[in-house]
Each structure stands twice: as C-alpha cells, then as structure tokens.
Amino acid sequence: MPVELSDAELILLWQNGADNAFEVLYKRYAVRLLSTALNKTRSRELSEEIIQETFLRLFTRKKTANQIINLSSFLYTTVKHKIIDHYRREKLLKKYEEHSFHHFTETDNSTLQAIESRELEQQLAFQIEKLPLKCRSVFNLSRNHHLSNKEIASELHISENTVEQHMRKALRLLRSYFFGHTERIIIFCLFVLSLF
C-alpha cells in the first residue's frame, strides 16, 4: 500500500476492510509518538504502553475514525492525556501511601482488628498469582523469601537491572488493580505491600 496516501485516505481504506491501512498509520506515527512519550516519562516500558493504548483507542473508534479532522493532533493529544493521567495516578497513590503510614501508626489494635484483613489478603494473593511468571517469581523471592536483588539475579540467571524492572512492573500491576477499589482497600493493600 502506498505510504504517500493521506491519513484521511488511509482511514477510509481501513474502514472499508483494508486492515493494512491501519498498519501504515501505525508505522507513520508510532516512532514519533514513542519519542514524545519517552521525553516526558523517561521510561521506555511506560511509553510503549501509552502508545499501545493510544492506537487501541483509535482502533476502537474505527466506525467513526473518518470524523477525526486531524489524526496527528488526535494521537498526540491522546498521548498527552495518558501521560497526565499516569502522573495523576502516581500522585494519588503517593498520597494513599503517605496516608496509610500515618493511619496505621496512629490507629490502635481494636480498629485494626475491625478490618477484614483475611479477605483483603486473599485478594492480594490472588492478584500476585495473576502476575506474569517472571514478575511473580521475582516478587515472591524478594517479598516472601527476603532475597536481595543480587541473590534473585543469581537464582534466576538474570541481571540485577532486570530484577528491578520485574519488581517495578509487579508493584505497578498490583497497585493498578487495587486503585479501582475503595480507598480503604487501597490503603490496606499498600500497607500490606510495604510489610513484605
């Protein structure tokens, strides 16, 4: 397919069944969008996720995509908002973590006993089991067996940097799950995570 076709022409072809037209649009913008995201986040993994989510948003709007007046503007604006959303969530999580520290250091045992910890711990354990295999292995060796990053790297035959990446990913996935629940669950689970 000729890459010199305009965005509007490619969108119409895509809507009419030419799936490779979407691939052309992806190749046209993906690298530039990734560069923009990397410049703002300094994280390749996060930036790649944002780009995937951006094109997924476009893909889900296939039927109305021809109504997008400026595709470039649409894609860059989507990336911008997703980066803002990410930092907003990070800021909120930080507030929850700070609150959980003060809450659980100032609350007496009778209040702690009122929390349905068993059910929440089960939810946490269930989410840990859903982690990707490498992430789960690294997480368990670190949090349950108290191994250092160097020891985990030796055990799994990977680099310490890879261990750190898996840990960050595991914590991000766990926190993102509990972020969708009530504040009490978030606070408790962040507290539990800090105790491992």
PDB file of N, CA and C in Angstrom, residues 45-123:
ATOM      1  N   GLU A  45       9.319   1.371  28.889  1.00  0.00           N
ATOM      2  CA  GLU A  45       8.217   0.440  29.121  1.00  0.00           C
ATOM      3  C   GLU A  45       6.890   1.182  29.234  1.00  0.00           C
ATOM      4  N   LEU A  46       6.874   2.239  30.044  1.00  0.00           N
ATOM      5  CA  LEU A  46       5.654   3.030  30.211  1.00  0.00           C
ATOM      6  C   LEU A  46       5.264   3.695  28.900  1.00  0.00           C
ATOM      7  N   SER A  47       6.242   4.228  28.182  1.00  0.00           N
ATOM      8  CA  SER A  47       5.967   4.909  26.911  1.00  0.00           C
ATOM      9  C   SER A  47       5.367   3.950  25.891  1.00  0.00           C
ATOM     10  N   GLU A  48       5.890   2.732  25.832  1.00  0.00           N
ATOM     11  CA  GLU A  48       5.357   1.740  24.893  1.00  0.00           C
ATOM     12  C   GLU A  48       3.918   1.379  25.246  1.00  0.00           C
ATOM     13  N   GLU A  49       3.623   1.286  26.548  1.00  0.00           N
ATOM     14  CA  GLU A  49       2.255   1.005  26.985  1.00  0.00           C
ATOM     15  C   GLU A  49       1.320   2.130  26.554  1.00  0.00           C
ATOM     16  N   ILE A  50       1.772   3.360  26.727  1.00  0.00           N
ATOM     17  CA  ILE A  50       0.965   4.526  26.359  1.00  0.00           C
ATOM     18  C   ILE A  50       0.685   4.545  24.860  1.00  0.00           C
ATOM     19  N   ILE A  51       1.688   4.221  24.050  1.00  0.00           N
ATOM     20  CA  ILE A  51       1.500   4.201  22.594  1.00  0.00           C
ATOM     21  C   ILE A  51       0.523   3.094  22.200  1.00  0.00           C
ATOM     22  N   GLN A  52       0.644   1.934  22.836  1.00  0.00           N
ATOM     23  CA  GLN A  52      -0.289   0.837  22.556  1.00  0.00           C
ATOM     24  C   GLN A  52      -1.715   1.243  22.897  1.00  0.00           C
ATOM     25  N   GLU A  53      -1.898   1.882  24.053  1.00  0.00           N
ATOM     26  CA  GLU A  53      -3.226   2.325  24.481  1.00  0.00           C
ATOM     27  C   GLU A  53      -3.771   3.401  23.543  1.00  0.00           C
ATOM     28  N   THR A  54      -2.886   4.248  23.037  1.00  0.00           N
ATOM     29  CA  THR A  54      -3.295   5.314  22.116  1.00  0.00           C
ATOM     30  C   THR A  54      -3.836   4.733  20.818  1.00  0.00           C
ATOM     31  N   PHE A  55      -3.113   3.773  20.245  1.00  0.00           N
ATOM     32  CA  PHE A  55      -3.578   3.167  18.998  1.00  0.00           C
ATOM     33  C   PHE A  55      -4.781   2.252  19.232  1.00  0.00           C
ATOM     34  N   LEU A  56      -4.879   1.696  20.431  1.00  0.00           N
ATOM     35  CA  LEU A  56      -6.058   0.898  20.764  1.00  0.00           C
ATOM     36  C   LEU A  56      -7.292   1.799  20.781  1.00  0.00           C
ATOM     37  N   ARG A  57      -7.125   3.016  21.312  1.00  0.00           N
ATOM     38  CA  ARG A  57      -8.233   3.976  21.338  1.00  0.00           C
ATOM     39  C   ARG A  57      -8.681   4.306  19.915  1.00  0.00           C
ATOM     40  N   LEU A  58      -7.706   4.498  19.029  1.00  0.00           N
ATOM     41  CA  LEU A  58      -8.042   4.758  17.627  1.00  0.00           C
ATOM     42  C   LEU A  58      -8.740   3.547  17.017  1.00  0.00           C
ATOM     43  N   PHE A  59      -8.221   2.354  17.305  1.00  0.00           N
ATOM     44  CA  PHE A  59      -8.777   1.126  16.733  1.00  0.00           C
ATOM     45  C   PHE A  59     -10.233   0.921  17.145  1.00  0.00           C
ATOM     46  N   THR A  60     -10.543   1.243  18.396  1.00  0.00           N
ATOM     47  CA  THR A  60     -11.921   1.061  18.888  1.00  0.00           C
ATOM     48  C   THR A  60     -12.882   2.099  18.306  1.00  0.00           C
ATOM     49  N   ARG A  61     -12.327   3.125  17.664  1.00  0.00           N
ATOM     50  CA  ARG A  61     -13.156   4.160  17.038  1.00  0.00           C
ATOM     51  C   ARG A  61     -13.202   3.993  15.520  1.00  0.00           C
ATOM     52  N   LYS A  62     -12.996   2.784  15.061  1.00  0.00           N
ATOM     53  CA  LYS A  62     -12.902   2.533  13.615  1.00  0.00           C
ATOM     54  C   LYS A  62     -14.101   3.085  12.845  1.00  0.00           C
ATOM     55  N   LYS A  63     -15.307   2.852  13.353  1.00  0.00           N
ATOM     56  CA  LYS A  63     -16.516   3.256  12.628  1.00  0.00           C
ATOM     57  C   LYS A  63     -16.633   4.765  12.472  1.00  0.00           C
ATOM     58  N   THR A  64     -16.084   5.499  13.442  1.00  0.00           N
ATOM     59  CA  THR A  64     -16.208   6.967  13.403  1.00  0.00           C
ATOM     60  C   THR A  64     -14.865   7.658  13.152  1.00  0.00           C
ATOM     61  N   ALA A  65     -13.847   6.872  12.812  1.00  0.00           N
ATOM     62  CA  ALA A  65     -12.497   7.434  12.643  1.00  0.00           C
ATOM     63  C   ALA A  65     -12.433   8.489  11.545  1.00  0.00           C
ATOM     64  N   ASN A  66     -13.298   8.363  10.539  1.00  0.00           N
ATOM     65  CA  ASN A  66     -13.294   9.349   9.452  1.00  0.00           C
ATOM     66  C   ASN A  66     -13.753  10.733   9.919  1.00  0.00           C
ATOM     67  N   GLN A  67     -14.320  10.796  11.133  1.00  0.00           N
ATOM     68  CA  GLN A  67     -14.753  12.081  11.692  1.00  0.00           C
ATOM     69  C   GLN A  67     -13.602  12.818  12.382  1.00  0.00           C
ATOM     70  N   ILE A  68     -12.473  12.124  12.549  1.00  0.00           N
ATOM     71  CA  ILE A  68     -11.294  12.763  13.146  1.00  0.00           C
ATOM     72  C   ILE A  68     -10.709  13.719  12.112  1.00  0.00           C
ATOM     73  N   ILE A  69     -10.767  14.998  12.401  1.00  0.00           N
ATOM     74  CA  ILE A  69     -10.332  16.019  11.442  1.00  0.00           C
ATOM     75  C   ILE A  69      -8.819  15.991  11.228  1.00  0.00           C
ATOM     76  N   ASN A  70      -8.086  15.850  12.329  1.00  0.00           N
ATOM     77  CA  ASN A  70      -6.617  15.853  12.254  1.00  0.00           C
ATOM     78  C   ASN A  70      -6.090  14.673  13.060  1.00  0.00           C
ATOM     79  N   LEU A  71      -5.711  13.604  12.376  1.00  0.00           N
ATOM     80  CA  LEU A  71      -5.277  12.387  13.063  1.00  0.00           C
ATOM     81  C   LEU A  71      -4.036  12.631  13.908  1.00  0.00           C
ATOM     82  N   SER A  72      -3.082  13.379  13.386  1.00  0.00           N
ATOM     83  CA  SER A  72      -1.857  13.667  14.131  1.00  0.00           C
ATOM     84  C   SER A  72      -2.180  14.345  15.455  1.00  0.00           C
ATOM     85  N   SER A  73      -3.039  15.340  15.406  1.00  0.00           N
ATOM     86  CA  SER A  73      -3.443  16.055  16.618  1.00  0.00           C
ATOM     87  C   SER A  73      -4.165  15.123  17.582  1.00  0.00           C
ATOM     88  N   PHE A  74      -5.028  14.257  17.041  1.00  0.00           N
ATOM     89  CA  PHE A  74      -5.767  13.292  17.859  1.00  0.00           C
ATOM     90  C   PHE A  74      -4.808  12.366  18.606  1.00  0.00           C
ATOM     91  N   LEU A  75      -3.812  11.838  17.899  1.00  0.00           N
ATOM     92  CA  LEU A  75      -2.873  10.891  18.500  1.00  0.00           C
ATOM     93  C   LEU A  75      -1.988  11.560  19.546  1.00  0.00           C
ATOM     94  N   TYR A  76      -1.447  12.727  19.211  1.00  0.00           N
ATOM     95  CA  TYR A  76      -0.567  13.422  20.160  1.00  0.00           C
ATOM     96  C   TYR A  76      -1.340  13.887  21.393  1.00  0.00           C
ATOM     97  N   THR A  77      -2.582  14.319  21.200  1.00  0.00           N
ATOM     98  CA  THR A  77      -3.410  14.738  22.343  1.00  0.00           C
ATOM     99  C   THR A  77      -3.722  13.550  23.239  1.00  0.00           C
ATOM    100  N   THR A  78      -3.995  12.398  22.616  1.00  0.00           N
ATOM    101  CA  THR A  78      -4.270  11.184  23.391  1.00  0.00           C
ATOM    102  C   THR A  78      -3.057  10.793  24.223  1.00  0.00           C
ATOM    103  N   VAL A  79      -1.880  10.832  23.611  1.00  0.00           N
ATOM    104  CA  VAL A  79      -0.640  10.520  24.340  1.00  0.00           C
ATOM    105  C   VAL A  79      -0.454  11.490  25.499  1.00  0.00           C
ATOM    106  N   LYS A  80      -0.665  12.768  25.238  1.00  0.00           N
ATOM    107  CA  LYS A  80      -0.509  13.793  26.273  1.00  0.00           C
ATOM    108  C   LYS A  80      -1.420  13.510  27.464  1.00  0.00           C
ATOM    109  N   HIS A  81      -2.698  13.215  27.186  1.00  0.00           N
ATOM    110  CA  HIS A  81      -3.653  12.964  28.270  1.00  0.00           C
ATOM    111  C   HIS A  81      -3.326  11.687  29.037  1.00  0.00           C
ATOM    112  N   LYS A  82      -2.823  10.680  28.327  1.00  0.00           N
ATOM    113  CA  LYS A  82      -2.479   9.435  29.013  1.00  0.00           C
ATOM    114  C   LYS A  82      -1.266   9.627  29.922  1.00  0.00           C
ATOM    115  N   ILE A  83      -0.323  10.467  29.505  1.00  0.00           N
ATOM    116  CA  ILE A  83       0.828  10.784  30.357  1.00  0.00           C
ATOM    117  C   ILE A  83       0.363  11.548  31.588  1.00  0.00           C
ATOM    118  N   ILE A  84      -0.528  12.524  31.381  1.00  0.00           N
ATOM    119  CA  ILE A  84      -1.076  13.298  32.504  1.00  0.00           C
ATOM    120  C   ILE A  84      -1.824  12.383  33.463  1.00  0.00           C
ATOM    121  N   ASP A  85      -2.639  11.472  32.906  1.00  0.00           N
ATOM    122  CA  ASP A  85      -3.388  10.525  33.744  1.00  0.00           C
ATOM    123  C   ASP A  85      -2.447   9.660  34.565  1.00  0.00           C
ATOM    124  N   HIS A  86      -1.345   9.240  33.931  1.00  0.00           N
ATOM    125  CA  HIS A  86      -0.371   8.401  34.642  1.00  0.00           C
ATOM    126  C   HIS A  86       0.198   9.138  35.840  1.00  0.00           C
ATOM    127  N   TYR A  87       0.629  10.376  35.645  1.00  0.00           N
ATOM    128  CA  TYR A  87       1.218  11.131  36.748  1.00  0.00           C
ATOM    129  C   TYR A  87       0.180  11.500  37.801  1.00  0.00           C
ATOM    130  N   ARG A  88      -1.063  11.692  37.367  1.00  0.00           N
ATOM    131  CA  ARG A  88      -2.127  11.963  38.330  1.00  0.00           C
ATOM    132  C   ARG A  88      -2.343  10.743  39.228  1.00  0.00           C
ATOM    133  N   ARG A  89      -2.337   9.549  38.619  1.00  0.00           N
ATOM    134  CA  ARG A  89      -2.494   8.321  39.412  1.00  0.00           C
ATOM    135  C   ARG A  89      -1.315   8.130  40.357  1.00  0.00           C
ATOM    136  N   GLU A  90      -0.100   8.408  39.850  1.00  0.00           N
ATOM    137  CA  GLU A  90       1.092   8.287  40.695  1.00  0.00           C
ATOM    138  C   GLU A  90       1.003   9.221  41.892  1.00  0.00           C
ATOM    139  N   LYS A  91       0.498  10.435  41.659  1.00  0.00           N
ATOM    140  CA  LYS A  91       0.372  11.422  42.729  1.00  0.00           C
ATOM    141  C   LYS A  91      -0.641  10.960  43.764  1.00  0.00           C
ATOM    142  N   LEU A  92      -1.766  10.407  43.279  1.00  0.00           N
ATOM    143  CA  LEU A  92      -2.791   9.914  44.197  1.00  0.00           C
ATOM    144  C   LEU A  92      -2.277   8.731  45.009  1.00  0.00           C
ATOM    145  N   LEU A  93      -1.545   7.823  44.345  1.00  0.00           N
ATOM    146  CA  LEU A  93      -1.001   6.665  45.044  1.00  0.00           C
ATOM    147  C   LEU A  93      -0.015   7.091  46.123  1.00  0.00           C
ATOM    148  N   LYS A  94       0.763   8.123  45.819  1.00  0.00           N
ATOM    149  CA  LYS A  94       1.708   8.629  46.815  1.00  0.00           C
ATOM    150  C   LYS A  94       0.962   9.159  48.028  1.00  0.00           C
ATOM    151  N   LYS A  95      -0.157   9.855  47.778  1.00  0.00           N
ATOM    152  CA  LYS A  95      -0.961  10.371  48.889  1.00  0.00           C
ATOM    153  C   LYS A  95      -1.528   9.222  49.717  1.00  0.00           C
ATOM    154  N   TYR A  96      -1.985   8.160  49.020  1.00  0.00           N
ATOM    155  CA  TYR A  96      -2.519   6.995  49.727  1.00  0.00           C
ATOM    156  C   TYR A  96      -1.440   6.336  50.580  1.00  0.00           C
ATOM    157  N   GLU A  97      -0.232   6.243  50.028  1.00  0.00           N
ATOM    158  CA  GLU A  97       0.870   5.630  50.767  1.00  0.00           C
ATOM    159  C   GLU A  97       1.210   6.446  52.011  1.00  0.00           C
ATOM    160  N   GLU A  98       1.242   7.766  51.851  1.00  0.00           N
ATOM    161  CA  GLU A  98       1.535   8.631  52.997  1.00  0.00           C
ATOM    162  C   GLU A  98       0.435   8.517  54.043  1.00  0.00           C
ATOM    163  N   HIS A  99      -0.803   8.481  53.567  1.00  0.00           N
ATOM    164  CA  HIS A  99      -1.931   8.368  54.489  1.00  0.00           C
ATOM    165  C   HIS A  99      -1.905   7.027  55.216  1.00  0.00           C
ATOM    166  N   SER A 100      -1.577   5.959  54.473  1.00  0.00           N
ATOM    167  CA  SER A 100      -1.564   4.636  55.090  1.00  0.00           C
ATOM    168  C   SER A 100      -0.530   4.554  56.201  1.00  0.00           C
ATOM    169  N   PHE A 101       0.621   5.212  56.003  1.00  0.00           N
ATOM    170  CA  PHE A 101       1.663   5.194  57.026  1.00  0.00           C
ATOM    171  C   PHE A 101       1.150   5.840  58.305  1.00  0.00           C
ATOM    172  N   HIS A 102       0.581   7.031  58.190  1.00  0.00           N
ATOM    173  CA  HIS A 102       0.091   7.736  59.371  1.00  0.00           C
ATOM    174  C   HIS A 102      -1.117   7.025  59.981  1.00  0.00           C
ATOM    175  N   HIS A 103      -1.976   6.528  59.118  1.00  0.00           N
ATOM    176  CA  HIS A 103      -3.192   5.863  59.592  1.00  0.00           C
ATOM    177  C   HIS A 103      -2.868   4.638  60.444  1.00  0.00           C
ATOM    178  N   PHE A 104      -1.932   3.828  59.969  1.00  0.00           N
ATOM    179  CA  PHE A 104      -1.645   2.591  60.683  1.00  0.00           C
ATOM    180  C   PHE A 104      -0.642   2.755  61.809  1.00  0.00           C
ATOM    181  N   THR A 105       0.010   3.902  61.896  1.00  0.00           N
ATOM    182  CA  THR A 105       0.885   4.118  63.048  1.00  0.00           C
ATOM    183  C   THR A 105       0.131   4.796  64.177  1.00  0.00           C
ATOM    184  N   GLU A 106      -1.006   5.433  63.845  1.00  0.00           N
ATOM    185  CA  GLU A 106      -1.754   6.155  64.857  1.00  0.00           C
ATOM    186  C   GLU A 106      -3.011   5.414  65.306  1.00  0.00           C
ATOM    187  N   THR A 107      -3.368   4.372  64.608  1.00  0.00           N
ATOM    188  CA  THR A 107      -4.599   3.648  64.930  1.00  0.00           C
ATOM    189  C   THR A 107      -4.308   2.519  65.909  1.00  0.00           C
ATOM    190  N   ASP A 108      -5.201   2.322  66.887  1.00  0.00           N
ATOM    191  CA  ASP A 108      -4.967   1.272  67.884  1.00  0.00           C
ATOM    192  C   ASP A 108      -5.384  -0.095  67.357  1.00  0.00           C
ATOM    193  N   ASN A 109      -5.038  -1.128  68.131  1.00  0.00           N
ATOM    194  CA  ASN A 109      -5.278  -2.503  67.691  1.00  0.00           C
ATOM    195  C   ASN A 109      -6.750  -2.813  67.481  1.00  0.00           C
ATOM    196  N   SER A 110      -7.619  -2.218  68.277  1.00  0.00           N
ATOM    197  CA  SER A 110      -9.041  -2.519  68.157  1.00  0.00           C
ATOM    198  C   SER A 110      -9.579  -2.099  66.794  1.00  0.00           C
ATOM    199  N   THR A 111      -9.078  -0.998  66.264  1.00  0.00           N
ATOM    200  CA  THR A 111      -9.507  -0.544  64.939  1.00  0.00           C
ATOM    201  C   THR A 111      -8.941  -1.446  63.856  1.00  0.00           C
ATOM    202  N   LEU A 112      -7.681  -1.832  64.018  1.00  0.00           N
ATOM    203  CA  LEU A 112      -7.057  -2.723  63.040  1.00  0.00           C
ATOM    204  C   LEU A 112      -7.797  -4.050  62.949  1.00  0.00           C
ATOM    205  N   GLN A 113      -8.286  -4.529  64.082  1.00  0.00           N
ATOM    206  CA  GLN A 113      -8.986  -5.809  64.103  1.00  0.00           C
ATOM    207  C   GLN A 113     -10.321  -5.723  63.384  1.00  0.00           C
ATOM    208  N   ALA A 114     -10.841  -4.504  63.232  1.00  0.00           N
ATOM    209  CA  ALA A 114     -12.127  -4.337  62.566  1.00  0.00           C
ATOM    210  C   ALA A 114     -12.003  -4.487  61.053  1.00  0.00           C
ATOM    211  N   ILE A 115     -10.790  -4.405  60.552  1.00  0.00           N
ATOM    212  CA  ILE A 115     -10.572  -4.534  59.105  1.00  0.00           C
ATOM    213  C   ILE A 115     -10.611  -6.014  58.711  1.00  0.00           C
ATOM    214  N   GLU A 116     -11.297  -6.297  57.637  1.00  0.00           N
ATOM    215  CA  GLU A 116     -11.409  -7.697  57.197  1.00  0.00           C
ATOM    216  C   GLU A 116     -10.132  -8.084  56.459  1.00  0.00           C
ATOM    217  N   SER A 117      -9.076  -8.245  57.232  1.00  0.00           N
ATOM    218  CA  SER A 117      -7.757  -8.458  56.640  1.00  0.00           C
ATOM    219  C   SER A 117      -7.650  -9.767  55.859  1.00  0.00           C
ATOM    220  N   ARG A 118      -8.324 -10.794  56.337  1.00  0.00           N
ATOM    221  CA  ARG A 118      -8.194 -12.083  55.658  1.00  0.00           C
ATOM    222  C   ARG A 118      -8.684 -12.007  54.218  1.00  0.00           C
ATOM    223  N   GLU A 119      -9.834 -11.394  54.019  1.00  0.00           N
ATOM    224  CA  GLU A 119     -10.394 -11.277  52.675  1.00  0.00           C
ATOM    225  C   GLU A 119      -9.485 -10.443  51.776  1.00  0.00           C
ATOM    226  N   LEU A 120      -8.960  -9.359  52.318  1.00  0.00           N
ATOM    227  CA  LEU A 120      -8.090  -8.489  51.534  1.00  0.00           C
ATOM    228  C   LEU A 120      -6.765  -9.169  51.203  1.00  0.00           C
ATOM    229  N   GLU A 121      -6.244  -9.935  52.150  1.00  0.00           N
ATOM    230  CA  GLU A 121      -5.003 -10.672  51.902  1.00  0.00           C
ATOM    231  C   GLU A 121      -5.216 -11.714  50.808  1.00  0.00           C
ATOM    232  N   GLN A 122      -6.415 -12.316  50.803  1.00  0.00           N
ATOM    233  CA  GLN A 122      -6.728 -13.295  49.764  1.00  0.00           C
ATOM    234  C   GLN A 122      -6.777 -12.625  48.394  1.00  0.00           C
ATOM    235  N   GLN A 123      -7.354 -11.422  48.353  1.00  0.00           N
ATOM    236  CA  GLN A 123      -7.401 -10.674  47.095  1.00  0.00           C
ATOM    237  C   GLN A 123      -5.993 -10.346  46.613  1.00  0.00           C
TER     238      GLN A 123
END
